[in-house]
Coordinates of C-alpha atoms and ligand atoms in Angstrom, one line a residue:
M195 CA 82.5 103.6 133.9
T196 CA 82.6 102.1 130.2
S197 CA 83.1 104.8 127.8
L198 CA 80.4 105.6 124.9
Q199 CA 83.1 104.2 122.6
D200 CA 83.5 101.1 124.2
R201 CA 79.8 100.4 124.6
S202 CA 79.3 101.2 120.9
R203 CA 82.3 98.7 119.7
A204 CA 80.4 95.9 121.7
A205 CA 76.8 96.9 121.0
V206 CA 76.7 98.9 117.5
W207 CA 78.1 97.6 114.3
H208 CA 79.2 101.0 112.4
P209 CA 78.8 101.2 108.5
C210 CA 81.5 101.3 106.1
T211 CA 84.1 100.2 109.0
Q212 CA 86.4 97.2 109.6
M213 CA 84.9 96.8 113.4
A214 CA 88.4 95.4 114.4
R215 CA 90.2 98.7 113.7
L216 CA 88.1 100.6 116.3
A217 CA 90.5 100.0 118.9
D218 CA 93.0 102.4 116.8
V219 CA 90.3 104.8 115.2
P220 CA 87.6 105.1 118.1
P221 CA 84.4 106.7 117.2
L222 CA 84.0 110.3 118.2
P223 CA 81.2 110.3 120.8
I224 CA 79.2 113.2 119.6
A225 CA 76.7 114.9 121.9
R226 CA 75.4 117.8 120.1
G227 CA 75.9 119.8 116.4
D228 CA 75.5 123.5 116.1
G229 CA 76.0 124.9 112.7
P230 CA 79.5 123.3 110.9
W231 CA 80.2 122.2 114.4
L232 CA 80.0 119.2 116.2
F233 CA 80.8 118.6 119.8
D234 CA 81.8 115.7 121.6
T235 CA 80.9 114.6 125.1
D236 CA 84.1 116.4 126.5
G237 CA 83.1 119.7 124.8
N238 CA 85.8 119.5 122.2
R239 CA 84.4 120.8 118.8
Y240 CA 85.0 119.5 115.1
F241 CA 84.1 121.3 111.9
D242 CA 81.9 118.8 110.0
A243 CA 83.9 119.0 106.6
N244 CA 82.2 116.3 104.7
S245 CA 78.6 117.7 105.9
S246 CA 77.9 114.1 107.8
W247 CA 78.4 112.0 104.3
W248 CA 77.1 115.0 102.3
V249 CA 73.9 115.2 104.0
N250 CA 74.2 118.2 106.3
L251 CA 73.5 120.9 103.6
F252 CA 73.0 123.8 106.6
G253 CA 75.1 122.1 109.2
H254 CA 73.4 121.0 112.4
S255 CA 70.3 122.2 114.4
D256 CA 69.3 124.4 111.7
R257 CA 66.2 126.2 113.2
P258 CA 63.8 126.7 110.2
L259 CA 64.3 122.8 109.3
H260 CA 63.6 122.0 113.0
D261 CA 60.5 124.2 113.1
A262 CA 59.0 122.7 110.0
I263 CA 59.5 119.2 111.2
K264 CA 58.2 120.2 114.8
A265 CA 55.2 121.6 113.2
Q266 CA 54.6 118.7 110.9
L267 CA 54.9 116.4 114.4
D268 CA 52.0 118.1 115.8
T269 CA 49.5 117.4 112.6
L270 CA 50.5 114.3 111.1
P271 CA 53.6 112.2 111.7
H272 CA 52.8 109.8 109.3
V273 CA 50.0 108.0 107.3
M274 CA 50.4 105.2 104.5
L275 CA 50.5 106.9 100.8
A276 CA 48.3 104.1 99.1
G277 CA 44.6 105.0 99.8
C278 CA 45.9 108.0 101.3
T279 CA 47.7 111.4 100.2
H280 CA 48.8 114.6 102.1
E281 CA 49.9 118.2 101.5
P282 CA 53.3 117.3 102.4
A283 CA 53.9 114.8 99.6
V284 CA 52.0 116.4 97.0
R285 CA 53.8 120.0 97.7
L286 CA 57.3 118.4 97.4
A287 CA 56.5 116.6 94.2
E288 CA 55.1 119.6 92.6
R289 CA 57.8 122.1 93.6
L290 CA 60.4 119.0 92.3
S291 CA 58.3 119.0 89.0
A292 CA 58.3 122.8 88.4
R293 CA 62.2 122.9 89.1
T294 CA 62.0 120.2 85.7
Q295 CA 59.8 122.6 84.0
G296 CA 57.4 119.5 84.3
R297 CA 59.7 117.2 82.3
L298 CA 60.0 115.1 85.3
G299 CA 56.6 115.4 86.5
H300 CA 56.0 112.0 88.7
V301 CA 57.7 111.6 91.6
F302 CA 58.1 108.4 93.7
F303 CA 59.2 108.1 96.9
G304 CA 62.2 106.2 98.5
S305 CA 63.5 105.7 102.0
D306 CA 67.4 106.3 101.0
G307 CA 69.6 106.5 98.3
A308 CA 69.9 102.9 97.2
S309 CA 66.4 102.4 97.5
A310 CA 65.9 105.1 95.1
V311 CA 68.7 103.4 92.8
E312 CA 66.3 100.1 93.1
I313 CA 63.1 102.0 92.1
A314 CA 64.6 103.4 88.9
L315 CA 66.2 100.0 87.8
K316 CA 62.6 98.3 88.3
Q317 CA 60.7 101.2 86.6
S318 CA 63.1 101.2 83.7
F319 CA 62.7 97.4 83.1
H320 CA 59.3 97.2 84.0
A321 CA 58.3 100.3 81.4
W322 CA 59.9 98.3 78.6
K323 CA 58.4 95.3 79.6
N324 CA 55.1 96.8 79.5
R325 CA 55.7 98.0 76.2
G326 CA 56.7 94.6 74.8
R327 CA 60.2 95.0 75.3
A328 CA 61.1 92.7 77.9
D329 CA 64.0 91.7 76.4
K330 CA 65.7 95.2 77.4
R331 CA 66.6 94.1 80.6
E332 CA 70.5 95.1 81.1
F333 CA 71.9 97.9 83.1
V334 CA 74.9 99.7 82.4
C335 CA 76.9 102.1 84.8
L336 CA 80.5 103.9 84.4
K337 CA 83.5 102.5 86.0
N338 CA 84.3 103.3 89.3
S339 CA 80.5 104.5 89.9
Y340 CA 78.8 104.0 93.1
H341 CA 75.0 103.9 93.6
G342 CA 74.5 102.3 97.1
E343 CA 75.0 99.1 98.9
T344 CA 71.6 97.1 98.3
L345 CA 72.2 94.1 95.9
G346 CA 70.8 95.7 93.0
A347 CA 72.4 99.2 93.5
L348 CA 75.6 97.2 94.0
S349 CA 75.3 95.4 90.6
V350 CA 75.7 99.0 89.1
T351 CA 78.6 100.0 91.5
D352 CA 82.0 99.6 90.7
V353 CA 84.0 100.4 93.8
Q354 CA 85.9 97.4 94.7
V355 CA 86.3 97.8 98.3
F356 CA 82.3 97.7 98.3
R357 CA 81.5 95.3 95.4
D358 CA 84.0 92.7 95.5
A359 CA 82.9 90.4 98.6
Y360 CA 79.2 90.1 97.1
D361 CA 80.4 90.1 93.4
P362 CA 78.9 86.3 92.8
L363 CA 75.4 87.5 93.9
L364 CA 75.1 90.6 91.6
M365 CA 73.3 91.1 88.4
R366 CA 76.1 91.4 85.2
A367 CA 75.8 95.1 84.5
H368 CA 77.8 96.5 81.8
I369 CA 80.8 98.9 83.4
V370 CA 82.1 101.3 80.6
A371 CA 84.7 103.6 80.7
S372 CA 84.2 107.0 82.7
P373 CA 85.3 110.3 81.9
D374 CA 87.8 111.7 84.2
S375 CA 89.2 115.5 84.0
R376 CA 92.4 114.6 85.0
L377 CA 92.8 112.3 82.2
G378 CA 91.2 114.2 79.7
N379 CA 89.3 111.4 78.3
E380 CA 85.4 112.3 77.6
A381 CA 85.8 111.5 73.6
E382 CA 87.2 107.8 74.3
A383 CA 84.6 107.6 77.1
L384 CA 81.4 108.7 74.9
A385 CA 83.2 106.3 72.0
A386 CA 83.1 103.2 74.4
M387 CA 79.7 104.3 75.3
R388 CA 78.5 104.3 71.6
T389 CA 80.3 101.1 70.7
L390 CA 78.3 99.1 73.8
L391 CA 75.1 100.8 73.0
A392 CA 75.4 100.2 69.1
E393 CA 76.0 96.5 69.6
R394 CA 73.5 95.6 72.6
H395 CA 70.7 98.6 72.8
A396 CA 68.0 95.7 72.2
S397 CA 68.9 94.1 75.5
I398 CA 69.7 97.2 77.5
A399 CA 67.1 99.1 79.5
C400 CA 69.3 102.1 81.0
V401 CA 72.4 103.7 81.6
I402 CA 73.0 105.3 85.0
V403 CA 75.6 108.2 85.8
E404 CA 76.3 110.4 88.5
P405 CA 76.3 113.6 86.9
L406 CA 79.4 116.1 86.9
V407 CA 81.2 114.0 90.2
Q408 CA 81.6 110.8 90.9
G409 CA 81.6 111.1 94.5
A410 CA 82.6 107.8 96.0
A411 CA 85.3 107.2 93.0
G412 CA 87.0 110.1 94.7
M413 CA 85.5 113.1 93.5
V414 CA 86.1 112.3 89.9
M415 CA 84.8 115.2 87.8
H416 CA 83.8 115.4 84.2
S417 CA 82.3 118.1 82.3
P418 CA 78.5 119.1 81.2
G419 CA 79.4 118.3 77.5
Y420 CA 80.1 114.8 78.5
L421 CA 76.5 114.3 80.0
K422 CA 75.2 116.0 76.6
G423 CA 76.6 113.3 74.4
L424 CA 75.6 110.8 76.9
R425 CA 71.7 112.1 76.5
E426 CA 72.4 112.2 72.8
L427 CA 73.6 108.5 72.7
T428 CA 70.8 107.2 74.9
R429 CA 68.2 109.0 72.7
E430 CA 69.9 107.7 69.5
F431 CA 69.8 104.0 70.7
G432 CA 66.7 104.1 72.8
V433 CA 67.9 103.4 76.2
H434 CA 66.6 105.3 79.5
L435 CA 69.1 107.3 81.3
I436 CA 69.1 107.7 85.0
A437 CA 70.8 110.8 86.6
D438 CA 71.7 109.5 90.2
E439 CA 71.7 113.1 91.6
I440 CA 71.7 111.4 95.2
A441 CA 75.2 113.3 96.1
V442 CA 75.5 116.5 93.4
G443 CA 71.6 117.6 94.0
C444 CA 70.3 120.2 95.9
G445 CA 72.8 123.0 95.0
R446 CA 76.0 121.0 95.7
T447 CA 77.6 121.4 92.2
G448 CA 76.2 125.0 91.8
S449 CA 72.8 124.4 90.2
F450 CA 69.9 122.6 91.7
F451 CA 70.3 119.6 89.9
A452 CA 73.7 118.8 88.4
W453 CA 71.9 118.2 85.3
E454 CA 71.0 121.6 84.8
Q455 CA 74.5 122.8 83.9
N456 CA 74.2 120.8 80.4
Q457 CA 72.3 122.1 77.4
A458 CA 70.7 118.6 76.9
D459 CA 67.3 117.3 77.2
W460 CA 66.2 115.9 80.8
P461 CA 67.3 112.5 81.6
D462 CA 64.6 109.8 82.1
F463 CA 64.9 109.4 85.7
L464 CA 66.4 111.8 88.2
L465 CA 67.4 110.6 92.0
L466 CA 67.4 112.6 95.0
S467 CA 68.0 111.9 98.6
K468 CA 71.1 113.0 101.1
G469 CA 70.8 116.6 101.2
I470 CA 67.2 116.9 100.3
T471 CA 66.1 116.8 104.0
G472 CA 69.4 118.5 105.1
G473 CA 70.7 115.7 107.6
T474 CA 67.2 115.4 109.4
M475 CA 65.0 112.5 108.1
A476 CA 65.7 109.6 105.7
L477 CA 64.2 110.3 102.5
S478 CA 64.8 109.6 98.7
L479 CA 62.8 110.5 95.4
V480 CA 62.8 109.2 91.8
L481 CA 61.5 111.7 89.5
T482 CA 60.4 110.4 85.8
T483 CA 58.7 111.6 82.8
D484 CA 55.3 111.2 81.6
E485 CA 56.4 108.8 78.9
V486 CA 57.9 106.2 81.7
F487 CA 54.6 107.0 83.7
S488 CA 52.4 106.1 81.2
A489 CA 53.7 102.6 80.3
F490 CA 52.3 101.7 83.8
W491 CA 48.8 103.4 83.2
S492 CA 46.5 100.4 82.6
E493 CA 43.5 98.6 84.2
D494 CA 45.6 95.6 84.8
V495 CA 47.1 95.8 88.3
T496 CA 50.0 93.9 87.3
R497 CA 51.1 96.5 84.8
G498 CA 51.3 99.2 87.6
F499 CA 54.4 99.9 89.7
L500 CA 53.6 97.7 92.8
H501 CA 57.0 98.8 94.8
S502 CA 56.3 100.2 98.3
H503 CA 57.9 100.7 101.6
S504 CA 56.2 101.4 105.0
Y505 CA 57.2 104.8 105.2
T506 CA 56.5 105.8 101.7
G507 CA 56.3 109.5 101.6
N508 CA 56.6 110.0 105.1
P509 CA 55.0 113.5 106.2
L510 CA 58.1 114.4 108.6
A511 CA 60.5 113.8 105.9
C512 CA 58.4 115.6 103.3
A513 CA 58.1 118.4 105.5
A514 CA 61.8 118.6 106.0
A515 CA 62.4 118.5 102.2
N516 CA 60.0 121.4 101.5
A517 CA 61.6 123.3 104.2
V518 CA 65.0 122.8 102.3
L519 CA 63.4 123.7 98.9
D520 CA 62.1 126.8 100.7
R521 CA 66.0 127.7 101.1
F522 CA 66.3 127.5 97.5
D523 CA 63.6 129.6 96.9
A524 CA 65.1 132.2 98.7
G525 CA 68.4 132.6 96.9
Q526 CA 70.5 129.7 98.3
L527 CA 72.2 129.0 94.9
E528 CA 73.4 132.7 94.5
D529 CA 74.6 132.4 98.3
N530 CA 76.5 129.0 97.5
R531 CA 78.3 131.0 94.3
A532 CA 79.7 133.4 96.9
Q533 CA 80.7 130.6 99.4
A534 CA 82.3 128.4 96.8
D535 CA 84.6 131.6 95.8
R536 CA 85.6 131.7 99.2
L537 CA 86.4 128.2 99.2
A538 CA 88.7 128.3 96.1
R539 CA 90.5 131.6 97.5
A540 CA 91.4 130.5 101.0
F541 CA 92.6 127.1 99.6
T542 CA 94.5 128.8 96.7
P543 CA 98.1 129.0 98.4
L544 CA 97.6 125.4 99.5
T545 CA 99.3 123.6 96.9
S546 CA 102.6 122.1 97.6
R547 CA 102.5 118.0 97.7
T548 CA 99.3 118.0 96.1
T549 CA 98.0 117.6 92.6
H550 CA 94.7 117.8 90.5
W551 CA 93.0 120.5 92.6
R552 CA 89.7 120.4 91.2
Q553 CA 86.2 122.0 92.2
R554 CA 82.5 121.7 91.3
G555 CA 80.6 124.5 93.3
M556 CA 80.9 123.6 97.0
I557 CA 83.1 120.2 96.2
L558 CA 86.9 121.2 96.4
A559 CA 89.5 118.0 96.2
F560 CA 92.7 117.3 95.6
D561 CA 94.9 114.3 95.3
V562 CA 98.5 113.7 97.8
P563 CA 101.0 111.7 95.6
E564 CA 103.0 110.6 98.5
A565 CA 100.3 109.4 100.5
P566 CA 101.8 107.0 103.0
P567 CA 99.8 103.6 103.6
R568 CA 96.4 103.9 105.2
F569 CA 96.7 107.7 104.2
A570 CA 92.8 108.4 104.7
E571 CA 92.7 106.8 108.4
R572 CA 95.6 108.6 109.3
F573 CA 94.7 111.9 107.9
H574 CA 91.2 111.4 109.4
L575 CA 92.7 110.9 112.8
A576 CA 95.3 113.5 112.5
A577 CA 92.6 116.0 111.6
R578 CA 90.8 115.6 114.8
A579 CA 93.3 117.3 116.7
H580 CA 92.8 120.4 114.6
E581 CA 89.1 120.4 115.1
L582 CA 88.2 118.9 111.9
L583 CA 86.2 116.0 111.0
I584 CA 87.1 114.8 107.7
R585 CA 87.5 111.3 105.8
P586 CA 89.4 111.2 102.7
I587 CA 88.8 108.7 99.9
G588 CA 91.9 106.5 99.2
S589 CA 94.7 109.4 98.9
T590 CA 92.0 112.0 97.6
V591 CA 91.3 114.5 100.2
Y592 CA 87.8 116.4 99.6
L593 CA 85.8 119.4 101.4
M594 CA 81.9 118.6 100.9
P595 CA 81.2 121.5 103.7
P596 CA 77.9 122.7 104.8
Y597 CA 76.4 125.6 103.0
L598 CA 78.2 128.0 105.8
I599 CA 81.1 129.1 104.3
D600 CA 82.1 132.4 105.3
D601 CA 85.5 134.0 105.3
A602 CA 86.2 132.6 108.9
T603 CA 85.1 129.3 107.9
A604 CA 87.1 129.1 104.8
A605 CA 90.0 130.3 106.4
F606 CA 89.8 127.8 109.4
L607 CA 89.3 125.0 107.0
A608 CA 92.3 126.0 105.0
A609 CA 94.5 126.2 107.8
A610 CA 93.3 122.8 109.5
V611 CA 93.7 120.9 106.0
T612 CA 97.6 122.4 106.1
A613 CA 98.2 121.4 109.5
T614 CA 97.0 118.1 109.0
L615 CA 98.6 117.4 105.8
N616 CA 101.9 118.6 107.5
D617 CA 101.3 116.1 110.4
V618 CA 100.3 113.0 108.2
L619 CA 103.3 113.8 105.3
A620 CA 106.1 114.8 108.0
Ligands
PLP745 C1 75.3 107.9 98.9 C2 75.0 107.5 97.5 C3 74.1 106.5 96.9 C4 73.6 105.8 98.2 O1 72.9 106.6 99.0 P1 72.2 105.9 100.7 O2 71.4 106.7 101.3 O3 73.8 105.6 100.9 O4 71.8 104.6 100.3 C5 73.6 106.6 95.8 N1 74.2 107.0 94.7 C6 75.1 108.1 94.9 C7 75.9 108.9 93.9 C8 75.5 108.1 96.3 O5 76.6 109.2 96.6

């Protein structure tokens, strides 16, 4: 009998994967999930230490999420959002708006993270154009930024392995020095941004940033002060600011929006996806201001934002997102703070042969200076033997676990990571 792995290799083109490596790195055949654990078809279990690419906030098979989706399935699984509206979408938009005190009170619905980036880039350009500033059409991103894989999103992404093959196809964005807590360079990064904006602001529509943590760059962190500085600069030079909270939103960094940790005014756009449905349905959201929204308000249809996708505002996905927000209304953030402390305590003794320990809420990362070739792949494979599903980025090992960290799971993670590290560096 052919294994699920062989069938998958033949028929399924896996994402973010060199398919020729699958013989050496066979995909885990997963049958079911329960809490932080995934179970393969032989019954072996694995702790989902990266929340399945940062989406499963409450682990797997979360009862309240499933119940919300089932209830919605029995009433209205889908209806188009042009010419119709429905309670789950309206409620979700109202609740997100309220979380920004109404400052980002207009919500557009996308299908995934990259599509949210596309929507925000288009809205920024189009808002300027509608105001008679069609010359503001350039985009700015940070060094090592990641905003998704479609051509527009990739144009504001600076991760070489994802970008280089398609470079000839991409729009020419400005790529500016990024802050990195390991380098202590925030003042220089802001100065570089000032230089660019001072010179080119008449042609620039927006700056896009991953607040507090550049995830795909390898959990590169900066302080809330950098974001405050960036907000001040973009205001000074009349440029939109897009906060891409696709990875860092939904309580991951200690506040519901990472943006809330600085004392600055809100960004012009804020993007959510990944955790917003807790790993159940694909959905993204673009939140924006009265100012941007009103630029599209006209009797002229073509001045409107005519973008759509077939499943825009899908009720099942909105019901799931509302159930996620219920958790935050019921005190999830306080709980997360206790969980983050537990993680920090459990990992404190584990410092030999590692550097640059850093943590922001429920993201913990460190670097491995003596990492051997193919470290990420080797670590991932070795970890399986310790019941751990984890995918390092380069020589950075990170945990972005479900919000299910008690003393036992924290101790388990520290022991499994230590054992894996010992195997790989042996
Ligand atoms: C994952 C991610 C995206 C892209 O989201 P997809 O759903 O994978 O398209 C964009 N920005 C950031 C910061 C991300 O982490």
